[in-house]
GROMACS .gro file of C-alpha atoms in nm:
model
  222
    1UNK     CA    1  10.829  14.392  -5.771
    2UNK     CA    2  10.835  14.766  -5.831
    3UNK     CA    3  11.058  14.972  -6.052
    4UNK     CA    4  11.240  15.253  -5.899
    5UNK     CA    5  11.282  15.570  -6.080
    6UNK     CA    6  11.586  15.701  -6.069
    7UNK     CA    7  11.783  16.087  -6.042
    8UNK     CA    8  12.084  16.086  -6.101
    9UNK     CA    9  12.339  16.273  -5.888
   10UNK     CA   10  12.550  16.533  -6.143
   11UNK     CA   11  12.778  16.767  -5.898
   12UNK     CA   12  12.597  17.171  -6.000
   13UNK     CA   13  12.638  17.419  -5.722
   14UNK     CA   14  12.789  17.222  -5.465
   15UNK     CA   15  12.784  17.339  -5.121
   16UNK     CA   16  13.091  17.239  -4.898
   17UNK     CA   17  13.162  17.354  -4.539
   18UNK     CA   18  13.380  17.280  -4.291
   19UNK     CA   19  13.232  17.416  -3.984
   20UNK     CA   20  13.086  17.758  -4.003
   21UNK     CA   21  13.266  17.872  -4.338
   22UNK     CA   22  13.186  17.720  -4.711
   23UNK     CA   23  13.446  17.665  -4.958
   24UNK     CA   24  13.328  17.513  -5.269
   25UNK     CA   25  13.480  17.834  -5.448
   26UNK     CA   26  13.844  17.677  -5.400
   27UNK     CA   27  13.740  17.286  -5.427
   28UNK     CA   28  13.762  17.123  -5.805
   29UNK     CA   29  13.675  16.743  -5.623
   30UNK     CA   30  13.530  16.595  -5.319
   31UNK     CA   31  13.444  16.254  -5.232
   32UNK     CA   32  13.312  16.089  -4.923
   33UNK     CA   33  13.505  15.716  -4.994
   34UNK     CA   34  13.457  15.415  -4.802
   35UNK     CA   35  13.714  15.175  -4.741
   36UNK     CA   36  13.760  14.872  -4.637
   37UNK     CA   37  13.917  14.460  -4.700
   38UNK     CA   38  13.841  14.127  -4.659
   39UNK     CA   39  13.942  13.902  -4.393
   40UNK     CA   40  14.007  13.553  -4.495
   41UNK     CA   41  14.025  13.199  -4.230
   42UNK     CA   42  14.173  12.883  -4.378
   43UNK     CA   43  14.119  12.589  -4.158
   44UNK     CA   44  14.299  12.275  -4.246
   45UNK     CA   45  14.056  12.139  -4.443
   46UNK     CA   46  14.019  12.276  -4.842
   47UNK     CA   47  13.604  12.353  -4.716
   48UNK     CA   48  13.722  12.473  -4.374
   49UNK     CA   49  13.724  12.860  -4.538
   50UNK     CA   50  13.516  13.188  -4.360
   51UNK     CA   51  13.547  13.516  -4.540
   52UNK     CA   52  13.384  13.858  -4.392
   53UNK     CA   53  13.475  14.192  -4.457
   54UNK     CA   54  13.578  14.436  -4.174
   55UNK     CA   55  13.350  14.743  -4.135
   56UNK     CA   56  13.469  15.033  -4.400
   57UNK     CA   57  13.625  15.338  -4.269
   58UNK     CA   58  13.578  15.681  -4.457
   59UNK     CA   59  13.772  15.954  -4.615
   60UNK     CA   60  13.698  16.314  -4.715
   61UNK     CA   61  13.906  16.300  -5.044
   62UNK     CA   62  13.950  16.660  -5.169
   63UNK     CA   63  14.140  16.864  -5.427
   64UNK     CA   64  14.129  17.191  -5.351
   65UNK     CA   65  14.366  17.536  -5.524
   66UNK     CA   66  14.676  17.650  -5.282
   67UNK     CA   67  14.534  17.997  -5.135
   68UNK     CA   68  14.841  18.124  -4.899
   69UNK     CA   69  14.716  18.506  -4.925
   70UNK     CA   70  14.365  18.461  -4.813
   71UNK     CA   71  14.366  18.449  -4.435
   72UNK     CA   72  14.091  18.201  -4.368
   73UNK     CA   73  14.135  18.008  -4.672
   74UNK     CA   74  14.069  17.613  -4.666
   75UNK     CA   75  14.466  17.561  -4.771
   76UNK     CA   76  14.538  17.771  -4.423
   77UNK     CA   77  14.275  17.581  -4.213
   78UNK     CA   78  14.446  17.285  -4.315
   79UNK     CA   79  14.782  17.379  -4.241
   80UNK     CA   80  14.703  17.599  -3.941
   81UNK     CA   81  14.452  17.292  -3.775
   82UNK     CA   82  14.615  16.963  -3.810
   83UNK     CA   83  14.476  16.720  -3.571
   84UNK     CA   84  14.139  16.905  -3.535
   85UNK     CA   85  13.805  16.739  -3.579
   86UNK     CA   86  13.607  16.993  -3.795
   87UNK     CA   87  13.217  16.903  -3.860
   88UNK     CA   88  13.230  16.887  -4.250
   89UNK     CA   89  12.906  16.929  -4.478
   90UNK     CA   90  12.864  16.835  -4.868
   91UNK     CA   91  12.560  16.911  -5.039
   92UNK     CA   92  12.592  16.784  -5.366
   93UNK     CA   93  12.321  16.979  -5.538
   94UNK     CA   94  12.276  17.372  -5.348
   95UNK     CA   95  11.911  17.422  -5.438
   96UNK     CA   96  11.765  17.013  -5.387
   97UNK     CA   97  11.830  16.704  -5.268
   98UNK     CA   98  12.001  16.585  -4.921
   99UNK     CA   99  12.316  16.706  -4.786
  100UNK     CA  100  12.583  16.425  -4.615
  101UNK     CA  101  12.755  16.528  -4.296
  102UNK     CA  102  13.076  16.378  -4.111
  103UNK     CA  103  13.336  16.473  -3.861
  104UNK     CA  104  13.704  16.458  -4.060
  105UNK     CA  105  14.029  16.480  -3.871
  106UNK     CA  106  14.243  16.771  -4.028
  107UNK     CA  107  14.546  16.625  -4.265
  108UNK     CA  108  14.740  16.949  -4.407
  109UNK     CA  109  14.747  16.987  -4.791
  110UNK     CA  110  15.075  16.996  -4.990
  111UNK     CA  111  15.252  17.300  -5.080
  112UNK     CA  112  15.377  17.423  -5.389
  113UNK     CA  113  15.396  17.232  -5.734
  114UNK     CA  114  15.493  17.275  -6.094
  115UNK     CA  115  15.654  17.611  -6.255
  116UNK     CA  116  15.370  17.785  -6.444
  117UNK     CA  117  15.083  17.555  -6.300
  118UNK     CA  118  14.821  17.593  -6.054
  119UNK     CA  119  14.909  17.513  -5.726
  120UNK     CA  120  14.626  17.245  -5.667
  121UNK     CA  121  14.651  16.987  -5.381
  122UNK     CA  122  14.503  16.670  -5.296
  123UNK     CA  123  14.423  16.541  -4.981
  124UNK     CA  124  14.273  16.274  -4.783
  125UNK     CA  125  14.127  16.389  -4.476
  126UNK     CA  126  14.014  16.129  -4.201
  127UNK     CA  127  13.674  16.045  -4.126
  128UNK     CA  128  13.485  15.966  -3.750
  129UNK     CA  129  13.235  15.708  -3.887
  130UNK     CA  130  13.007  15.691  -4.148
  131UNK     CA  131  12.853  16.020  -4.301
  132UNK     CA  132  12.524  16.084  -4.190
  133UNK     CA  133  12.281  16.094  -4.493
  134UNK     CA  134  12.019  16.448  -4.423
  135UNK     CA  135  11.724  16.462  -4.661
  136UNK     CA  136  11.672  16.769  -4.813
  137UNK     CA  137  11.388  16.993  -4.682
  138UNK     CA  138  11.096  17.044  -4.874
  139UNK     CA  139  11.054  17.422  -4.988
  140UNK     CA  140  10.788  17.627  -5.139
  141UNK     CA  141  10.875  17.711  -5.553
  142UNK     CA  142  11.065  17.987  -5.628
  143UNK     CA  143  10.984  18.220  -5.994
  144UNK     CA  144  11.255  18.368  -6.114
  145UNK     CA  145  11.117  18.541  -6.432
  146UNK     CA  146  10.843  18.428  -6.724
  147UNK     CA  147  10.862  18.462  -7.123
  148UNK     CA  148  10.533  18.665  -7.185
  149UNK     CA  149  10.456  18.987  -6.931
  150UNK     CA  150  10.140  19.074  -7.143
  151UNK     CA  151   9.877  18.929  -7.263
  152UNK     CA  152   9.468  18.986  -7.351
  153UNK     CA  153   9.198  19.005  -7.145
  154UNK     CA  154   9.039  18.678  -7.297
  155UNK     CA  155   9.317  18.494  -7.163
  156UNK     CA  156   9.472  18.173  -7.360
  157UNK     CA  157   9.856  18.316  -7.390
  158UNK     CA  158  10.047  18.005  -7.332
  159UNK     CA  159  10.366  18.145  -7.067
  160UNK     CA  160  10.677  17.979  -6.977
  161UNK     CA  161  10.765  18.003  -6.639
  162UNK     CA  162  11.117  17.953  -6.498
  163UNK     CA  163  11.252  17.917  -6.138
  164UNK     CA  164  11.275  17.575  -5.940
  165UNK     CA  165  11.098  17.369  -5.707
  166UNK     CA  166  10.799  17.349  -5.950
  167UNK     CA  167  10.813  16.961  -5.951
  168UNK     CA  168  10.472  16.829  -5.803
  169UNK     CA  169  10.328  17.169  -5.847
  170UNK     CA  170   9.956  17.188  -5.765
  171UNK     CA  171   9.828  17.482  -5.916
  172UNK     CA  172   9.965  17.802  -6.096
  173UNK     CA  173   9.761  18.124  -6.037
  174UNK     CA  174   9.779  18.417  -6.273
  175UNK     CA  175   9.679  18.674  -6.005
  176UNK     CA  176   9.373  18.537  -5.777
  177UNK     CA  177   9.232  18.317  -6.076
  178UNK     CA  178   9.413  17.941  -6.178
  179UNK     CA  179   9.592  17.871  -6.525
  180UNK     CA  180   9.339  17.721  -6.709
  181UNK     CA  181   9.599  17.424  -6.763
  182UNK     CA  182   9.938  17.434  -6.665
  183UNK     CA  183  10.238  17.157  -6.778
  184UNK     CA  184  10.567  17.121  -6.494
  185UNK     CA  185  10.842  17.045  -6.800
  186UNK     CA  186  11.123  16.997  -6.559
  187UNK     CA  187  11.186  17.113  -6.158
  188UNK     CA  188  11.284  17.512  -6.321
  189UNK     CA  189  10.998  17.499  -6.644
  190UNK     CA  190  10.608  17.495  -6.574
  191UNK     CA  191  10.395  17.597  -6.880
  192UNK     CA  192  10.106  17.795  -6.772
  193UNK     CA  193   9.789  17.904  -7.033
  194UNK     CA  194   9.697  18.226  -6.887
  195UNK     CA  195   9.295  18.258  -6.791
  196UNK     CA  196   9.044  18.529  -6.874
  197UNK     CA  197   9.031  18.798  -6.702
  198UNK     CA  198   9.027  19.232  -6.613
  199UNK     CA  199   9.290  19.413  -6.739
  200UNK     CA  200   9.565  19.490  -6.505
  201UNK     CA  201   9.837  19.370  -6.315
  202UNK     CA  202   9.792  18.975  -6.210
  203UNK     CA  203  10.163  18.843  -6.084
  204UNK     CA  204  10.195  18.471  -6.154
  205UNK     CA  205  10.261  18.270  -5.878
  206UNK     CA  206  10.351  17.897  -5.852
  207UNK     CA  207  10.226  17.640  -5.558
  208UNK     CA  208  10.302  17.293  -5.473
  209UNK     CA  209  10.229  17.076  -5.137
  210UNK     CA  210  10.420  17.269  -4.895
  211UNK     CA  211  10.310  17.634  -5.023
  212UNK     CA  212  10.303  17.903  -5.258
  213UNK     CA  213  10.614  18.107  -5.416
  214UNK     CA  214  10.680  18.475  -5.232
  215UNK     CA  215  10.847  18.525  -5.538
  216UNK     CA  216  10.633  18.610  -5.876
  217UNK     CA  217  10.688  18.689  -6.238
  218UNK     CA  218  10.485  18.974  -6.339
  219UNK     CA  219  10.191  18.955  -6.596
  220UNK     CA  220  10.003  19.219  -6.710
  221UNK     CA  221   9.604  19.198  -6.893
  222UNK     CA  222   9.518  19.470  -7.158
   0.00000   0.00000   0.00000
């Protein structure tokens, strides 16, 4: 029997769209809920008893902030598209991990609400089917910057580097030449020991199994 690792899912940068347009910028809650019940047979004997449960059915459950000025805001696709079936995407975490996609049947929001409040509205919008679970695509890493620009010729400067997609990295190259070690502390931290070599400019550059990062942190020998 194997034990499963686990990652768990905390909602950071979500991506929402319904069809072409995203609008996690006005959404404070979304969930994808199934429901369903159970349907009970008594016969006429006390053992003569079948329970199943009917196939769920799913809702888009979101709360999003009343935006009547903005002309294609998500309270005025609501309002202006009830009926429609608009392809809806969530993906929980923007830069990783799989996105879930369903078709929901548009249910306006509610208008208006308490003096001196936000006007925030909750709605439940109708799901076709099940959402369809879409892994997330494997990318090359991505540097975003590095805690040491300098360092000697002889090499050994330990150097944070931060981005993300450095989980399973393969190699980190300080120019042409590898780190002499390297440590990935999380999917946005790889510590990197800088090896010997000319002075000069040698941008660090990350790789893992699908490719190495376009993007570098510059490092500098002298």
């Amino acid at each position: 029997m194997a034990i499963v690792p686990v990652n768990p899912l905390i909602l950071k940068d979500v991506i929402l769209s319904f069809g072409a347009d995203e609008y996690q910028a006005s959404v404070s809650s979304v969930v994808f809920t199934p429901n369903s019940s159970l349907q009970t047979w008594q016969g006429l004997t006390a053992t003569s008893t079948h329970t199943a449960s009917t196939s769920a059915t799913w809702s888009a459950d979101i709360t999003h902030i009343q935006d009547w000025d903005t002309p294609n805001s998500l309270s005025r696709l609501l309002y202006e598209n009830e009926g429609a079936e608009i392809p809806v995407v969530l993906k929980p975490r923007s830069g990783s991990g799989p996105s879930f996609s369903v078709t929901i049947i548009v249910t306006p929001g509610a208008i208006g609400g308490a003096v001196n409040s936000w006007g925030e509205s909750t709605v439940s919008l109708g799901a076709k089917g099940r959402p369809v679970l879409l892994a997330g695509a494997a990318t090359i890493p991505v540097i975003t910057g590095a805690d040491k620009s300098t360092g000697p010729i002889a090499g050994g400067t330990l150097v944070e580097v931060s981005g993300s997609k450095f989980t399973g990295a393969t190699a980190v190259h300080f120019g042409t030449l590898a780190a002499t070690q390297f440590t990935v502390e999380s999917d946005g931290t790889i510590f990197a020991v800088a090896p010997a070599q000319a002075a000069g400019s040698k941008p660090i550059k990350v790789t893992n199994a699908v490719g190495q990062s376009t993007t570098t942190a510059p490092y500098s020998y002298a």
